[in-house]
Each structure stands twice: as C-alpha cells, then as structure tokens.
mmCIF file of N, CA and C in Angstrom:
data_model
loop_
_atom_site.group_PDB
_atom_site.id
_atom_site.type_symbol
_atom_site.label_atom_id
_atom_site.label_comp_id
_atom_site.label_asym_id
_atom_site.label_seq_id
_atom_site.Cartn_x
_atom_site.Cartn_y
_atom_site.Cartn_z
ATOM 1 N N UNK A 1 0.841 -1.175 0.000
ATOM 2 C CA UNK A 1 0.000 0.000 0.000
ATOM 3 C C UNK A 1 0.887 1.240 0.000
ATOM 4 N N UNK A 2 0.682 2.315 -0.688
ATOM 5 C CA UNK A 2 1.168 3.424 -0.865
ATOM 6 C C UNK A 2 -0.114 4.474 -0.689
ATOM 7 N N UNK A 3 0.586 5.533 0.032
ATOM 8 C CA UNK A 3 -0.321 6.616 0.668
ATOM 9 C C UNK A 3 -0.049 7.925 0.120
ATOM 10 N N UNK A 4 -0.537 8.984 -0.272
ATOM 11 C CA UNK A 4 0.205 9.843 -0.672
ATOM 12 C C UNK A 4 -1.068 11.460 -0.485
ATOM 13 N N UNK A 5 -0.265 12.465 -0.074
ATOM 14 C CA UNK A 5 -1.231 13.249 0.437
ATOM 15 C C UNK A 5 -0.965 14.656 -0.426
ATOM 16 N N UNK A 6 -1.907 15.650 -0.957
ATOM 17 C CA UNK A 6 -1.624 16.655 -1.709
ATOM 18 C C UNK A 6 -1.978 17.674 -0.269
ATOM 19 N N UNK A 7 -0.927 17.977 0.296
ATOM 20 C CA UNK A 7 -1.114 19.256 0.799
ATOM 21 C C UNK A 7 -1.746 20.640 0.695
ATOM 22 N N UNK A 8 -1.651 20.797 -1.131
ATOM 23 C CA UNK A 8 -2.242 22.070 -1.335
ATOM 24 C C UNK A 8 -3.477 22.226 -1.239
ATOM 25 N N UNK A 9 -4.454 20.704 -1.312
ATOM 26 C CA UNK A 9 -5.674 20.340 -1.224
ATOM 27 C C UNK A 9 -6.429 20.746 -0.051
ATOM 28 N N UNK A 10 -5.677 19.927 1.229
ATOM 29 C CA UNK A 10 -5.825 19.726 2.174
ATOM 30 C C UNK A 10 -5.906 21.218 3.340
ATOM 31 N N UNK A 11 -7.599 20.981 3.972
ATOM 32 C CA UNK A 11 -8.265 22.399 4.160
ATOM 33 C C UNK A 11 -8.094 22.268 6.079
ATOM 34 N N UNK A 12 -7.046 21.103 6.538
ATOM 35 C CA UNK A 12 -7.045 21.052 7.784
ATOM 36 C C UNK A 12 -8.199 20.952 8.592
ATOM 37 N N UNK A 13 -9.112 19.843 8.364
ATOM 38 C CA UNK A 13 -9.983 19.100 8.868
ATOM 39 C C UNK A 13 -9.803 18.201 10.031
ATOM 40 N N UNK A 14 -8.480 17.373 10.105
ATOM 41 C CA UNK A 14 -7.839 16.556 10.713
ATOM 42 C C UNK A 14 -8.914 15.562 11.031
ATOM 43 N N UNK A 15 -9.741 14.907 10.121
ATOM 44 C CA UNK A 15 -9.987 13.841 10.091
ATOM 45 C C UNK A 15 -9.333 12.435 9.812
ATOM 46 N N UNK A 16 -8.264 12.706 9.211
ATOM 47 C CA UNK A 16 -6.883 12.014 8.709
ATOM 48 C C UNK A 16 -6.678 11.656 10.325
ATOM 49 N N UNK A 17 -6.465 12.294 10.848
ATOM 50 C CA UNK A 17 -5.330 11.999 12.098
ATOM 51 C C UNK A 17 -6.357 11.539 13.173
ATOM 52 N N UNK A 18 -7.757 11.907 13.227
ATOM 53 C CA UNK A 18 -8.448 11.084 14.198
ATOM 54 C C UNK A 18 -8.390 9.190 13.179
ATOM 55 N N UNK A 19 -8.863 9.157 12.177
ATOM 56 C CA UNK A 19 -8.900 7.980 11.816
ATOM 57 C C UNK A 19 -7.464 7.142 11.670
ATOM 58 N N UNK A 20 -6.297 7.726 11.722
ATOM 59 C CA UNK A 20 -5.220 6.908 11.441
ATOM 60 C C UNK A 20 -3.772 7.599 11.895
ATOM 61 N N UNK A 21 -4.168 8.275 13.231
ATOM 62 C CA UNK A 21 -2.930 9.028 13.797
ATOM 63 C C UNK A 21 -1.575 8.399 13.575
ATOM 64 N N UNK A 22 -1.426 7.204 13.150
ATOM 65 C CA UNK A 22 -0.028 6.653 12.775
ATOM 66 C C UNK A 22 0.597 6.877 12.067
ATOM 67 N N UNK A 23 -0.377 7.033 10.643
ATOM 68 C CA UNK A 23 -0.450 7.284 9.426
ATOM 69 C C UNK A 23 -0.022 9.066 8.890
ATOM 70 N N UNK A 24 -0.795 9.653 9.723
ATOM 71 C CA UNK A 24 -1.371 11.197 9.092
ATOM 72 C C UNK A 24 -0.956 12.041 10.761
ATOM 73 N N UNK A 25 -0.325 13.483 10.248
ATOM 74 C CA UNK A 25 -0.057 14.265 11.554
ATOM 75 C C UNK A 25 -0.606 15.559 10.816
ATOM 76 N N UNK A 26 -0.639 16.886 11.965
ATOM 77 C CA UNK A 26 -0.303 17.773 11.367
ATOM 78 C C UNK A 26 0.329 18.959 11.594
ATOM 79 N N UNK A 27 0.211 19.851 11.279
ATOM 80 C CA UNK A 27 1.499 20.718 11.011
ATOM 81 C C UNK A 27 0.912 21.863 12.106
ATOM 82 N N UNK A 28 1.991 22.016 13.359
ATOM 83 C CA UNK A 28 1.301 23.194 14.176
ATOM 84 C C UNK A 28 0.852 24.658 14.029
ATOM 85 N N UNK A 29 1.511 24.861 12.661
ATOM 86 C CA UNK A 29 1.765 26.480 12.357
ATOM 87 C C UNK A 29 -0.159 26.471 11.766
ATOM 88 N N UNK A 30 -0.567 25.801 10.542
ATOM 89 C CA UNK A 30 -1.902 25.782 10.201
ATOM 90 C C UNK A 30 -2.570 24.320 9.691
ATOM 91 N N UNK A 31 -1.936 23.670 10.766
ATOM 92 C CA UNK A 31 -2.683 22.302 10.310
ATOM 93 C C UNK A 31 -3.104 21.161 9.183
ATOM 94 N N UNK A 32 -2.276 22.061 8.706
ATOM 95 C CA UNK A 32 -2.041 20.998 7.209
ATOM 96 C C UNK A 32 -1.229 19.385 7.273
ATOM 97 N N UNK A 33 -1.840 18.184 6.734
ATOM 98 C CA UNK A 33 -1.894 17.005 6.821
ATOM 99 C C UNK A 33 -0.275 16.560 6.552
ATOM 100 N N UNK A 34 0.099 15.945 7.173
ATOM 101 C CA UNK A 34 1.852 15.444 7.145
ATOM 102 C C UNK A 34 1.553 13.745 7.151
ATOM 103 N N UNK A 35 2.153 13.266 6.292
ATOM 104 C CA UNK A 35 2.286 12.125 5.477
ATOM 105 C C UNK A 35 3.560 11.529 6.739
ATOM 106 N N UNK A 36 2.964 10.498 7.402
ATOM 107 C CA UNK A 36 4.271 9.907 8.665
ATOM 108 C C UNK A 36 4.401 9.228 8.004
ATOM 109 N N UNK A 37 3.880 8.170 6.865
ATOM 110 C CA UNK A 37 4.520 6.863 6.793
ATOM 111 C C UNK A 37 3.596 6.584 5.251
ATOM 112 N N UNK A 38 4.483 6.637 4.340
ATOM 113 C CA UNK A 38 3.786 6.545 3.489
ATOM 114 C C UNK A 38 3.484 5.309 2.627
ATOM 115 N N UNK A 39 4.183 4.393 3.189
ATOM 116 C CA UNK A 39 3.768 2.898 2.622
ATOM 117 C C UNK A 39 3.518 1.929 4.272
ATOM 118 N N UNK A 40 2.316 2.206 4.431
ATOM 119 C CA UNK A 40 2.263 1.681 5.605
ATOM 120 C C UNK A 40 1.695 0.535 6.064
ATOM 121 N N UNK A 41 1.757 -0.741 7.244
ATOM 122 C CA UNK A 41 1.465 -2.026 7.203
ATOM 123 C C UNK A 41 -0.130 -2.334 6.718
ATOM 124 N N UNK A 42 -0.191 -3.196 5.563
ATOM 125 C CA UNK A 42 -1.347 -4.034 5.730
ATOM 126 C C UNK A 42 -2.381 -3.690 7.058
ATOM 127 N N UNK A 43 -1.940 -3.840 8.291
ATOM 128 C CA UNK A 43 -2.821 -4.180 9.082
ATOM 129 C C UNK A 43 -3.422 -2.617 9.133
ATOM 130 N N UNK A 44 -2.913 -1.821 8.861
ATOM 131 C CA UNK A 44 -3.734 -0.135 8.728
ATOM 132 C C UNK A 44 -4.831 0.173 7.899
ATOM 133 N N UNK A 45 -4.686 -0.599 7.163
ATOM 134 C CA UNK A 45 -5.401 -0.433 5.709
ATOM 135 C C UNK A 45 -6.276 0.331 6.101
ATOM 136 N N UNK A 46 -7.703 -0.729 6.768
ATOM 137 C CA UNK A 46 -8.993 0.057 6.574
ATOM 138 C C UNK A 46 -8.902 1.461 7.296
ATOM 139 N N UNK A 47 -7.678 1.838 8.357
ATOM 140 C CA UNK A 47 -7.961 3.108 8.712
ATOM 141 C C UNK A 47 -7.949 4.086 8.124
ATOM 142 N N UNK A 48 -6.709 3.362 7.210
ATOM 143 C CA UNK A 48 -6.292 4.666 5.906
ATOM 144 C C UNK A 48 -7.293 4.885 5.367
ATOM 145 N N UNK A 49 -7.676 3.893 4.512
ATOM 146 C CA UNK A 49 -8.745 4.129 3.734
ATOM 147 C C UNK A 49 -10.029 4.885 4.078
ATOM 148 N N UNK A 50 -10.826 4.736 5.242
ATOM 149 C CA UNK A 50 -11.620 5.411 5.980
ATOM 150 C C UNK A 50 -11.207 6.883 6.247
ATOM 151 N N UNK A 51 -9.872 7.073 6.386
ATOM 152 C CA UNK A 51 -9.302 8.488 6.357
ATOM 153 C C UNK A 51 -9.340 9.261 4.957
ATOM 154 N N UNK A 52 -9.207 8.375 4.265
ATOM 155 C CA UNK A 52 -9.162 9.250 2.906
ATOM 156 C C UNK A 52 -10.851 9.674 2.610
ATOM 157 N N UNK A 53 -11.929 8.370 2.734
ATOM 158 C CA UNK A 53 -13.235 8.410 2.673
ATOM 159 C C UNK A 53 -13.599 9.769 3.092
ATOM 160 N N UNK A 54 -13.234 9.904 4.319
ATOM 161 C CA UNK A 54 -13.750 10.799 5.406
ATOM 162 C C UNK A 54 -13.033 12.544 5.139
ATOM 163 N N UNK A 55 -11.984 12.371 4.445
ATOM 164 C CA UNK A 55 -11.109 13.594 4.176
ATOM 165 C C UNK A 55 -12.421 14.539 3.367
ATOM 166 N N UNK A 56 -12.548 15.918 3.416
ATOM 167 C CA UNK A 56 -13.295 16.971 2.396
ATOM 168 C C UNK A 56 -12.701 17.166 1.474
ATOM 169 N N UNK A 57 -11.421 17.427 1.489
ATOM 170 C CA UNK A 57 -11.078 17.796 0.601
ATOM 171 C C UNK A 57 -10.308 16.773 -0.461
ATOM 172 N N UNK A 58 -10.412 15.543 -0.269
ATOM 173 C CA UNK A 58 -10.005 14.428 -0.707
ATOM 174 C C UNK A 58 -8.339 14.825 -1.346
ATOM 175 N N UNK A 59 -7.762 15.176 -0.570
ATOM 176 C CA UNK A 59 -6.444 15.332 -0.435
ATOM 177 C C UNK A 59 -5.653 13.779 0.321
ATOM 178 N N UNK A 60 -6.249 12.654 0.446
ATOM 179 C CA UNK A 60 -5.357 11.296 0.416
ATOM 180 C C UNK A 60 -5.447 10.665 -1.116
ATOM 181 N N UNK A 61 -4.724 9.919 -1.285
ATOM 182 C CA UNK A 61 -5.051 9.197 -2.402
ATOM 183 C C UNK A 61 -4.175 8.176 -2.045
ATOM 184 N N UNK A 62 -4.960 6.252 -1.801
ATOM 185 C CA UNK A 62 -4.307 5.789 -1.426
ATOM 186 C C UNK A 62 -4.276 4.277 -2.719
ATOM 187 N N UNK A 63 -3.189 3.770 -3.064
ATOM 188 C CA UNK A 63 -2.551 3.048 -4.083
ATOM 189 C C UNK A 63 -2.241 1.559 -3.261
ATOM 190 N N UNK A 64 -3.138 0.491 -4.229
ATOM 191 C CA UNK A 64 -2.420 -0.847 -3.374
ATOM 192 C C UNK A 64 -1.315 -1.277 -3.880
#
C-alpha cells in the first residue's frame, strides 16, 4: 500500500489523524496534513482508507 497526500488540497480538517494518527499528523503552524509513513502495514489499511473516505477535501489518495 502506498499513501500519498496533496497538501495544497488539504483544508485542515484533521480527520486524517483522528482515523489513522499513525499514518497522518499535522502541522502546528496551520494544520495541514503530514504524510508519517507513506507505505504503511497491511494491518492499517482500513484506517487509511476510511481516512481518505472521510477527508473533504479528498487530499489522500491511497494506491495498493
């Protein structure tokens, strides 16, 4: 799995980081989505995925 996040998209919702805080952080200055781990275990999957679901601005895009 490959994860990959467009920042410029991303409107600091931090739904990313409630669904997959392992995965997704963000940035203290204005909250924009930080990519921790971008090929991350199998066993994450559905969080990722649910994170991207759940994103507004559909700034994840995640690749198996």
């Amino acid at each position: 799995m490959k994860v990959t996040v467009d920042q410029d998209r991303c409107v600091a919702s931090g739904q990313c980081v409630v669904a997959a805080m392992e995965v997704f952080d963000q940035r203290d200055e204005d909250g924009i989505v930080v990519l921790l781990d971008a090929e991350p275990p199998a066993e994450r999957a559905d969080d990722i995925r649910h994170a991207a679901a759940v994103c507004p601005a559909l700034a994840i895009e995640v690749q198996d």
